[in-house]
Amino acid sequence: MNQFTVSGRFEARDGWETFQTEIEAENDSVAREYVLSNFGSRHGLKRRQIEIDEVAQ
């Protein structure tokens, strides 16, 4: 498994907020899916409310 840094922004009550998180995943698309599902379940966001700018290894 590889370590990925995923950065982007999500829609909050007060506007857009940035985030950066580190994920251990098989590849960059799995890391992207993990972030989308994790933010969705934690913060009650739809996928269209989350913008991923970069997935770096």
mmCIF file of C-alpha atoms in Angstrom:
data_model
loop_
_atom_site.group_PDB
_atom_site.id
_atom_site.type_symbol
_atom_site.label_atom_id
_atom_site.label_comp_id
_atom_site.label_asym_id
_atom_site.label_seq_id
_atom_site.Cartn_x
_atom_site.Cartn_y
_atom_site.Cartn_z
ATOM 1 C CA MET A 1 0.000 0.000 0.000
ATOM 2 C CA ASN A 2 1.135 3.521 -0.783
ATOM 3 C CA GLN A 3 0.739 6.767 1.117
ATOM 4 C CA PHE A 4 -1.193 9.502 -0.727
ATOM 5 C CA THR A 5 -1.818 13.133 0.180
ATOM 6 C CA VAL A 6 -5.231 14.303 -1.006
ATOM 7 C CA SER A 7 -6.017 18.022 -1.009
ATOM 8 C CA GLY A 8 -9.012 20.017 -2.087
ATOM 9 C CA ARG A 9 -11.996 21.854 -0.709
ATOM 10 C CA PHE A 10 -15.533 21.174 0.437
ATOM 11 C CA GLU A 11 -18.681 23.244 0.720
ATOM 12 C CA ALA A 12 -19.390 24.253 4.331
ATOM 13 C CA ARG A 13 -22.023 26.535 5.846
ATOM 14 C CA ASP A 14 -19.755 29.583 5.700
ATOM 15 C CA GLY A 15 -18.438 28.899 2.178
ATOM 16 C CA TRP A 16 -15.720 26.649 0.831
ATOM 17 C CA GLU A 17 -13.102 25.239 3.234
ATOM 18 C CA THR A 18 -9.832 23.616 2.236
ATOM 19 C CA PHE A 19 -8.592 20.248 3.442
ATOM 20 C CA GLN A 20 -5.524 18.070 3.184
ATOM 21 C CA THR A 21 -5.475 14.477 4.369
ATOM 22 C CA GLU A 22 -3.144 11.529 4.127
ATOM 23 C CA ILE A 23 -4.539 8.189 2.985
ATOM 24 C CA GLU A 24 -2.999 4.752 2.666
ATOM 25 C CA ALA A 25 -4.396 3.146 -0.501
ATOM 26 C CA GLU A 26 -3.545 0.898 -3.449
ATOM 27 C CA ASN A 27 -3.631 3.703 -6.047
ATOM 28 C CA ASP A 28 -4.764 7.304 -6.531
ATOM 29 C CA SER A 29 -8.310 6.474 -7.647
ATOM 30 C CA VAL A 30 -8.889 4.385 -4.502
ATOM 31 C CA ALA A 31 -7.555 7.259 -2.381
ATOM 32 C CA ARG A 32 -9.936 9.662 -4.173
ATOM 33 C CA GLU A 33 -12.940 7.380 -3.570
ATOM 34 C CA TYR A 34 -12.001 6.970 0.104
ATOM 35 C CA VAL A 35 -11.914 10.745 0.613
ATOM 36 C CA LEU A 36 -15.274 11.235 -1.124
ATOM 37 C CA SER A 37 -16.978 8.528 0.917
ATOM 38 C CA ASN A 38 -15.321 9.595 4.181
ATOM 39 C CA PHE A 39 -16.273 13.278 3.859
ATOM 40 C CA GLY A 40 -19.758 12.300 2.749
ATOM 41 C CA SER A 41 -20.395 10.121 5.760
ATOM 42 C CA ARG A 42 -18.695 12.369 8.322
ATOM 43 C CA HIS A 43 -20.019 15.731 7.206
ATOM 44 C CA GLY A 44 -23.194 14.731 5.356
ATOM 45 C CA LEU A 45 -21.917 16.064 2.023
ATOM 46 C CA LYS A 46 -22.825 15.031 -1.493
ATOM 47 C CA ARG A 47 -20.019 14.244 -3.932
ATOM 48 C CA ARG A 48 -20.743 17.444 -5.858
ATOM 49 C CA GLN A 49 -19.963 19.433 -2.681
ATOM 50 C CA ILE A 50 -16.398 18.069 -2.558
ATOM 51 C CA GLU A 51 -13.695 19.166 -4.980
ATOM 52 C CA ILE A 52 -10.417 17.266 -5.017
ATOM 53 C CA ASP A 53 -7.582 19.358 -6.438
ATOM 54 C CA GLU A 54 -4.618 17.000 -6.106
ATOM 55 C CA VAL A 55 -3.763 13.415 -5.238
ATOM 56 C CA ALA A 56 -0.001 13.117 -4.683
ATOM 57 C CA GLN A 57 2.087 10.172 -3.629
#
